[in-house]
Amino acid sequence: MNASPPAQRPGVFHGDCRQDGATFSDATVIARGLATGSLGCLLGLLLGAGAWAGEVDTPTAEASADQPFSLQQALKLPDWLRVSISYTAEPMANPIGGAAQTSAWIQDTDLDLQVGAGLGKASTDWVELDHWSLNLNVNHVAGDVSYAGRIGAFLAPQTLAYPTGFYPTELSLERDAGTSWIGLRAGVIPINSDFDGTLMTAPILDSYVHSALNNTYNIYAGNIPVTPFSALAARLDLHPHESLAVYYGWFDLKTAIPVITSLGAPVNLTPTKVGDAHILQLNYTPKGAVAATPTLPAELLSVGGFTTDFQGEGVYGSATWKSGLRLGLDDRVWIGAAYSPNFSLNQAPSFIGGGVVVQGVVPNRPQDLLILGGSHAGLSSSAPPAYPNRPYEGVLELGYRLQLNPNLNLQPTLQWIFDPSGREQPTPGILTTSVQISLSL
């Protein structure tokens, strides 16, 4: 994701895991724990969550544990309405290095709602009306957003490091291509929307915590609207072949902040540039490529370019493939890069990164992921408003995602930040530690 700005430490939970003498499934406990504030419920869930990871002997228990809790089913919602909630927290500390040894907590709660006649049908059975849906997404960010600056880093080590507040991130009308070859989306949307066919992103990058590795190739150009920021925009999706997808997006950058602030986002943000952004991206999946799994994305080659009024232009791309080595049950290797020639306009005009994500390296933990990645971000001293006086900032990230059940995972992570460039004076390299917490209902 873009180098991000940041967010209140959550309060202590209180409550009970039972009600009227009844007990609940793990995922139901999560939902009630978040709603009532029961830390004991959540801790109990974590301690007993090994069952889903492969420690269950009885077929009945295993089948039950493999089924994620669904808010959709729990609320008995109709097929034409889809609702989901996700919660992610990124507590982080740096015991070694940096301008100061300190810590921070930041979190994001995300609500998605989709309304459409075809949501409960197979796409092969759709009529024209079934292709269309209305999408709504809202985010609430809370916590300490000042962490990167306090430790002397230029790029945020937390993906969620955005200004705290409520963000009405998306309100759009969409035509899903389904089995046809054309789709579109228009309204208030971000570039990296959580639906298929997003721009400036590759799915494998979502495995990482550092903002330079996660999401948008560290493209750092003014008001580019990256979730939770959004803008008035339109996106056209073309699928001329089963292996090929072409995406074009237009974004009105002068609305990137005014639109969401008028709807309740933080009001102390000022647009740095105005104008339009145009993005063209091509995704190619080779014939016979390894398909996506519940834990790993499909093999993919993606290339694209962007141009923005008053902010310059650039190119980007990535490749994701299966290594063919016996690294675990499955794996994906990736490389990615971005470049903008406008050093006077773009604070981070170059980026190169790569890594590997391996599934099932530990016996009896087939759903866990081992995550390794690194990046080098070239920095510009002539692009306002920040003036890093160092030529680059790099990061090496090592993480392990514990998939405790289909709804909940914990991801302990270590980062080593090379040449921290957030301050004028030289700053020692930084070792950060964190445990990302992700819950989806």
PDB file of C-alpha atoms in Angstrom, residues 149-342:
ATOM      1  CA  GLY A 149       7.796   9.636  12.337  1.00  0.00           C
ATOM      2  CA  ARG A 150       8.651   8.919  15.978  1.00  0.00           C
ATOM      3  CA  ILE A 151      11.062   6.117  15.091  1.00  0.00           C
ATOM      4  CA  GLY A 152      12.580   8.036  12.148  1.00  0.00           C
ATOM      5  CA  ALA A 153      11.177   5.994   9.239  1.00  0.00           C
ATOM      6  CA  PHE A 154       9.978   7.715   6.059  1.00  0.00           C
ATOM      7  CA  LEU A 155       7.711   4.844   4.944  1.00  0.00           C
ATOM      8  CA  ALA A 156       5.111   3.549   7.398  1.00  0.00           C
ATOM      9  CA  PRO A 157       5.926   0.073   8.766  1.00  0.00           C
ATOM     10  CA  GLN A 158       2.171  -0.529   9.322  1.00  0.00           C
ATOM     11  CA  THR A 159      -0.179  -1.025   6.386  1.00  0.00           C
ATOM     12  CA  LEU A 160      -3.069   0.524   8.333  1.00  0.00           C
ATOM     13  CA  ALA A 161      -1.249   3.757   9.182  1.00  0.00           C
ATOM     14  CA  TYR A 162      -3.920   6.232   8.075  1.00  0.00           C
ATOM     15  CA  PRO A 163      -5.350   9.251   9.915  1.00  0.00           C
ATOM     16  CA  THR A 164      -7.911   8.092  12.434  1.00  0.00           C
ATOM     17  CA  GLY A 165     -11.569   8.523  11.700  1.00  0.00           C
ATOM     18  CA  PHE A 166     -14.580   7.242   9.803  1.00  0.00           C
ATOM     19  CA  TYR A 167     -14.174   6.719   6.046  1.00  0.00           C
ATOM     20  CA  PRO A 168     -17.140   6.197   3.676  1.00  0.00           C
ATOM     21  CA  THR A 169     -14.782   4.509   1.243  1.00  0.00           C
ATOM     22  CA  GLU A 170     -17.080   3.261  -1.509  1.00  0.00           C
ATOM     23  CA  LEU A 171     -20.522   3.805  -2.969  1.00  0.00           C
ATOM     24  CA  SER A 172     -20.580   2.408  -6.484  1.00  0.00           C
ATOM     25  CA  LEU A 173     -22.655   0.766  -9.169  1.00  0.00           C
ATOM     26  CA  GLU A 174     -20.987  -2.259 -10.749  1.00  0.00           C
ATOM     27  CA  ARG A 175     -21.499  -4.541 -13.693  1.00  0.00           C
ATOM     28  CA  ASP A 176     -19.694  -7.820 -13.000  1.00  0.00           C
ATOM     29  CA  ALA A 177     -18.469  -9.323 -16.252  1.00  0.00           C
ATOM     30  CA  GLY A 178     -19.365 -12.832 -15.100  1.00  0.00           C
ATOM     31  CA  THR A 179     -18.909 -15.089 -18.134  1.00  0.00           C
ATOM     32  CA  SER A 180     -19.110 -12.125 -20.509  1.00  0.00           C
ATOM     33  CA  TRP A 181     -16.147  -9.975 -21.487  1.00  0.00           C
ATOM     34  CA  ILE A 182     -17.038  -6.528 -20.181  1.00  0.00           C
ATOM     35  CA  GLY A 183     -17.469  -5.141 -16.665  1.00  0.00           C
ATOM     36  CA  LEU A 184     -17.498  -1.675 -15.148  1.00  0.00           C
ATOM     37  CA  ARG A 185     -17.711   0.153 -11.847  1.00  0.00           C
ATOM     38  CA  ALA A 186     -18.502   3.829 -11.228  1.00  0.00           C
ATOM     39  CA  GLY A 187     -19.124   6.087  -8.257  1.00  0.00           C
ATOM     40  CA  VAL A 188     -16.965   6.849  -5.233  1.00  0.00           C
ATOM     41  CA  ILE A 189     -14.260   4.168  -5.236  1.00  0.00           C
ATOM     42  CA  PRO A 190     -10.592   3.642  -4.278  1.00  0.00           C
ATOM     43  CA  ILE A 191      -7.961   2.350  -6.678  1.00  0.00           C
ATOM     44  CA  ASN A 192      -7.321  -0.823  -4.673  1.00  0.00           C
ATOM     45  CA  SER A 193     -10.931  -1.833  -4.029  1.00  0.00           C
ATOM     46  CA  ASP A 194     -11.302  -5.213  -2.315  1.00  0.00           C
ATOM     47  CA  PHE A 195     -13.229  -6.669  -5.261  1.00  0.00           C
ATOM     48  CA  ASP A 196     -11.755  -8.525  -8.261  1.00  0.00           C
ATOM     49  CA  GLY A 197      -9.945  -6.608 -10.973  1.00  0.00           C
ATOM     50  CA  THR A 198      -8.335  -3.935  -8.835  1.00  0.00           C
ATOM     51  CA  LEU A 199      -5.671  -1.552 -10.092  1.00  0.00           C
ATOM     52  CA  MET A 200      -2.082  -1.055  -8.959  1.00  0.00           C
ATOM     53  CA  THR A 201      -2.031  -4.239  -6.934  1.00  0.00           C
ATOM     54  CA  ALA A 202      -1.242  -7.947  -6.934  1.00  0.00           C
ATOM     55  CA  PRO A 203      -3.065 -10.268  -4.489  1.00  0.00           C
ATOM     56  CA  ILE A 204       0.181 -11.737  -3.089  1.00  0.00           C
ATOM     57  CA  LEU A 205       1.175  -8.317  -1.687  1.00  0.00           C
ATOM     58  CA  ASP A 206      -1.670  -8.436   0.836  1.00  0.00           C
ATOM     59  CA  SER A 207       0.393 -11.009   2.783  1.00  0.00           C
ATOM     60  CA  TYR A 208       2.720  -8.294   4.104  1.00  0.00           C
ATOM     61  CA  VAL A 209       2.489  -5.740   6.925  1.00  0.00           C
ATOM     62  CA  HIS A 210       4.928  -2.999   5.861  1.00  0.00           C
ATOM     63  CA  SER A 211       3.215  -0.339   3.738  1.00  0.00           C
ATOM     64  CA  ALA A 212       5.954  -0.372   1.091  1.00  0.00           C
ATOM     65  CA  LEU A 213       5.402  -4.091   0.468  1.00  0.00           C
ATOM     66  CA  ASN A 214       1.639  -4.274   0.839  1.00  0.00           C
ATOM     67  CA  ASN A 215      -0.628  -3.398  -2.052  1.00  0.00           C
ATOM     68  CA  THR A 216       0.322  -0.601  -4.460  1.00  0.00           C
ATOM     69  CA  TYR A 217       4.030  -1.005  -5.307  1.00  0.00           C
ATOM     70  CA  ASN A 218       4.742   1.904  -2.941  1.00  0.00           C
ATOM     71  CA  ILE A 219       3.461   4.354  -5.580  1.00  0.00           C
ATOM     72  CA  TYR A 220       3.566   7.603  -3.651  1.00  0.00           C
ATOM     73  CA  ALA A 221       1.994  10.244  -5.887  1.00  0.00           C
ATOM     74  CA  GLY A 222      -0.055  12.859  -4.109  1.00  0.00           C
ATOM     75  CA  ASN A 223      -3.772  12.157  -3.937  1.00  0.00           C
ATOM     76  CA  ILE A 224      -3.826   8.676  -5.496  1.00  0.00           C
ATOM     77  CA  PRO A 225      -6.912   7.337  -3.647  1.00  0.00           C
ATOM     78  CA  VAL A 226      -5.807   4.167  -1.864  1.00  0.00           C
ATOM     79  CA  THR A 227      -8.214   2.493   0.597  1.00  0.00           C
ATOM     80  CA  PRO A 228      -9.617   3.950   2.817  1.00  0.00           C
ATOM     81  CA  PHE A 229      -9.271   7.125   0.688  1.00  0.00           C
ATOM     82  CA  SER A 230     -11.470   7.264  -2.424  1.00  0.00           C
ATOM     83  CA  ALA A 231     -12.563   9.576  -5.227  1.00  0.00           C
ATOM     84  CA  LEU A 232     -15.189  10.000  -7.904  1.00  0.00           C
ATOM     85  CA  ALA A 233     -14.076   7.464 -10.470  1.00  0.00           C
ATOM     86  CA  ALA A 234     -14.960   4.939 -13.151  1.00  0.00           C
ATOM     87  CA  ARG A 235     -13.291   1.653 -14.040  1.00  0.00           C
ATOM     88  CA  LEU A 236     -13.709  -0.456 -17.180  1.00  0.00           C
ATOM     89  CA  ASP A 237     -12.824  -4.173 -17.166  1.00  0.00           C
ATOM     90  CA  LEU A 238     -12.319  -6.094 -20.409  1.00  0.00           C
ATOM     91  CA  HIS A 239     -11.896  -9.876 -20.589  1.00  0.00           C
ATOM     92  CA  PRO A 240     -11.208 -10.667 -24.259  1.00  0.00           C
ATOM     93  CA  HIS A 241      -9.680 -14.059 -23.381  1.00  0.00           C
ATOM     94  CA  GLU A 242      -9.774 -16.410 -20.417  1.00  0.00           C
ATOM     95  CA  SER A 243      -6.088 -15.679 -19.779  1.00  0.00           C
ATOM     96  CA  LEU A 244      -6.206 -11.929 -20.336  1.00  0.00           C
ATOM     97  CA  ALA A 245      -7.860  -9.026 -18.508  1.00  0.00           C
ATOM     98  CA  VAL A 246      -7.470  -5.318 -19.294  1.00  0.00           C
ATOM     99  CA  TYR A 247      -8.444  -2.604 -16.799  1.00  0.00           C
ATOM    100  CA  TYR A 248      -8.765   1.121 -17.327  1.00  0.00           C
ATOM    101  CA  GLY A 249      -9.494   3.515 -14.481  1.00  0.00           C
ATOM    102  CA  TRP A 250     -10.206   7.255 -14.340  1.00  0.00           C
ATOM    103  CA  PHE A 251     -10.040   9.046 -10.978  1.00  0.00           C
ATOM    104  CA  ASP A 252     -10.922  12.680 -10.257  1.00  0.00           C
ATOM    105  CA  LEU A 253      -8.099  13.510  -7.830  1.00  0.00           C
ATOM    106  CA  LYS A 254      -9.535  16.837  -6.750  1.00  0.00           C
ATOM    107  CA  THR A 255     -12.388  14.873  -5.137  1.00  0.00           C
ATOM    108  CA  ALA A 256     -10.132  12.323  -3.416  1.00  0.00           C
ATOM    109  CA  ILE A 257     -10.261  14.163  -0.103  1.00  0.00           C
ATOM    110  CA  PRO A 258     -13.268  16.551  -0.362  1.00  0.00           C
ATOM    111  CA  VAL A 259     -15.724  13.735  -1.168  1.00  0.00           C
ATOM    112  CA  ILE A 260     -14.869  11.557   1.801  1.00  0.00           C
ATOM    113  CA  THR A 261     -14.447  14.460   4.213  1.00  0.00           C
ATOM    114  CA  SER A 262     -17.918  15.719   3.274  1.00  0.00           C
ATOM    115  CA  LEU A 263     -19.218  12.269   4.213  1.00  0.00           C
ATOM    116  CA  GLY A 264     -17.457  12.058   7.561  1.00  0.00           C
ATOM    117  CA  ALA A 265     -13.765  11.255   7.027  1.00  0.00           C
ATOM    118  CA  PRO A 266     -11.095  13.256   8.944  1.00  0.00           C
ATOM    119  CA  VAL A 267     -11.406  16.945   8.064  1.00  0.00           C
ATOM    120  CA  ASN A 268      -7.835  18.068   8.797  1.00  0.00           C
ATOM    121  CA  LEU A 269      -6.536  16.764   5.468  1.00  0.00           C
ATOM    122  CA  THR A 270      -5.676  19.141   2.630  1.00  0.00           C
ATOM    123  CA  PRO A 271      -5.323  18.098  -1.022  1.00  0.00           C
ATOM    124  CA  THR A 272      -1.761  18.612  -2.223  1.00  0.00           C
ATOM    125  CA  LYS A 273      -2.572  18.364  -5.938  1.00  0.00           C
ATOM    126  CA  VAL A 274      -5.620  18.335  -8.196  1.00  0.00           C
ATOM    127  CA  GLY A 275      -6.457  16.967 -11.616  1.00  0.00           C
ATOM    128  CA  ASP A 276      -7.194  13.526 -13.028  1.00  0.00           C
ATOM    129  CA  ALA A 277      -5.466  10.165 -12.852  1.00  0.00           C
ATOM    130  CA  HIS A 278      -5.633   7.639 -15.684  1.00  0.00           C
ATOM    131  CA  ILE A 279      -4.497   4.057 -15.118  1.00  0.00           C
ATOM    132  CA  LEU A 280      -4.186   1.211 -17.626  1.00  0.00           C
ATOM    133  CA  GLN A 281      -3.345  -2.297 -16.450  1.00  0.00           C
ATOM    134  CA  LEU A 282      -3.040  -5.704 -18.117  1.00  0.00           C
ATOM    135  CA  ASN A 283      -3.282  -8.982 -16.202  1.00  0.00           C
ATOM    136  CA  TYR A 284      -2.153 -12.227 -17.848  1.00  0.00           C
ATOM    137  CA  THR A 285      -2.666 -15.703 -16.422  1.00  0.00           C
ATOM    138  CA  PRO A 286      -0.767 -18.271 -18.510  1.00  0.00           C
ATOM    139  CA  LYS A 287      -2.720 -21.264 -19.768  1.00  0.00           C
ATOM    140  CA  GLY A 288      -2.318 -24.088 -17.268  1.00  0.00           C
ATOM    141  CA  ALA A 289      -1.153 -21.680 -14.548  1.00  0.00           C
ATOM    142  CA  VAL A 290      -1.614 -22.703 -10.916  1.00  0.00           C
ATOM    143  CA  ALA A 291      -5.019 -21.489  -9.756  1.00  0.00           C
ATOM    144  CA  ALA A 292      -5.806 -19.626  -6.567  1.00  0.00           C
ATOM    145  CA  THR A 293      -6.384 -21.573  -3.348  1.00  0.00           C
ATOM    146  CA  PRO A 294      -8.094 -20.409  -0.141  1.00  0.00           C
ATOM    147  CA  THR A 295      -4.672 -19.323   1.131  1.00  0.00           C
ATOM    148  CA  LEU A 296      -2.573 -18.471  -1.945  1.00  0.00           C
ATOM    149  CA  PRO A 297      -3.389 -16.429  -5.082  1.00  0.00           C
ATOM    150  CA  ALA A 298      -3.186 -17.681  -8.647  1.00  0.00           C
ATOM    151  CA  GLU A 299      -0.096 -17.277 -10.770  1.00  0.00           C
ATOM    152  CA  LEU A 300      -0.211 -13.873 -12.444  1.00  0.00           C
ATOM    153  CA  LEU A 301       1.721 -11.454 -14.633  1.00  0.00           C
ATOM    154  CA  SER A 302       0.559  -7.851 -14.250  1.00  0.00           C
ATOM    155  CA  VAL A 303       1.859  -4.672 -15.926  1.00  0.00           C
ATOM    156  CA  GLY A 304       0.457  -1.166 -15.923  1.00  0.00           C
ATOM    157  CA  GLY A 305       1.023   2.544 -16.198  1.00  0.00           C
ATOM    158  CA  PHE A 306      -0.477   5.731 -14.818  1.00  0.00           C
ATOM    159  CA  THR A 307      -0.540   9.404 -15.652  1.00  0.00           C
ATOM    160  CA  THR A 308      -1.761  12.190 -13.381  1.00  0.00           C
ATOM    161  CA  ASP A 309      -2.258  15.915 -13.956  1.00  0.00           C
ATOM    162  CA  PHE A 310       0.409  17.911 -12.067  1.00  0.00           C
ATOM    163  CA  GLN A 311       1.866  14.705 -10.536  1.00  0.00           C
ATOM    164  CA  GLY A 312       3.588  12.987 -13.409  1.00  0.00           C
ATOM    165  CA  GLU A 313       3.385   9.459 -14.665  1.00  0.00           C
ATOM    166  CA  GLY A 314       4.895   6.064 -14.064  1.00  0.00           C
ATOM    167  CA  VAL A 315       4.910   2.354 -14.822  1.00  0.00           C
ATOM    168  CA  TYR A 316       4.612  -0.695 -12.575  1.00  0.00           C
ATOM    169  CA  GLY A 317       4.335  -4.457 -12.725  1.00  0.00           C
ATOM    170  CA  SER A 318       4.701  -7.753 -10.920  1.00  0.00           C
ATOM    171  CA  ALA A 319       4.894 -11.491 -11.490  1.00  0.00           C
ATOM    172  CA  THR A 320       3.619 -14.205  -9.159  1.00  0.00           C
ATOM    173  CA  TRP A 321       4.396 -17.874  -9.792  1.00  0.00           C
ATOM    174  CA  LYS A 322       4.843 -21.261  -8.124  1.00  0.00           C
ATOM    175  CA  SER A 323       8.512 -22.023  -7.503  1.00  0.00           C
ATOM    176  CA  GLY A 324       8.375 -25.747  -8.269  1.00  0.00           C
ATOM    177  CA  LEU A 325      10.573 -26.429  -5.229  1.00  0.00           C
ATOM    178  CA  ARG A 326       9.566 -28.558  -2.255  1.00  0.00           C
ATOM    179  CA  LEU A 327       9.231 -25.644   0.131  1.00  0.00           C
ATOM    180  CA  GLY A 328       5.985 -26.791   1.772  1.00  0.00           C
ATOM    181  CA  LEU A 329       2.554 -27.894   0.662  1.00  0.00           C
ATOM    182  CA  ASP A 330       2.396 -24.961  -1.787  1.00  0.00           C
ATOM    183  CA  ASP A 331       4.168 -21.673  -2.415  1.00  0.00           C
ATOM    184  CA  ARG A 332       4.247 -18.467  -4.445  1.00  0.00           C
ATOM    185  CA  VAL A 333       7.287 -16.421  -5.435  1.00  0.00           C
ATOM    186  CA  TRP A 334       6.878 -12.818  -6.556  1.00  0.00           C
ATOM    187  CA  ILE A 335       8.795  -9.825  -7.846  1.00  0.00           C
ATOM    188  CA  GLY A 336       7.467  -6.301  -8.388  1.00  0.00           C
ATOM    189  CA  ALA A 337       8.674  -2.880  -9.416  1.00  0.00           C
ATOM    190  CA  ALA A 338       7.491   0.671 -10.103  1.00  0.00           C
ATOM    191  CA  TYR A 339       9.163   3.744 -11.585  1.00  0.00           C
ATOM    192  CA  SER A 340       8.245   7.392 -12.107  1.00  0.00           C
ATOM    193  CA  PRO A 341      10.631   9.754 -13.899  1.00  0.00           C
ATOM    194  CA  ASN A 342       9.184  12.827 -12.160  1.00  0.00           C
TER     195      ASN A 342
END
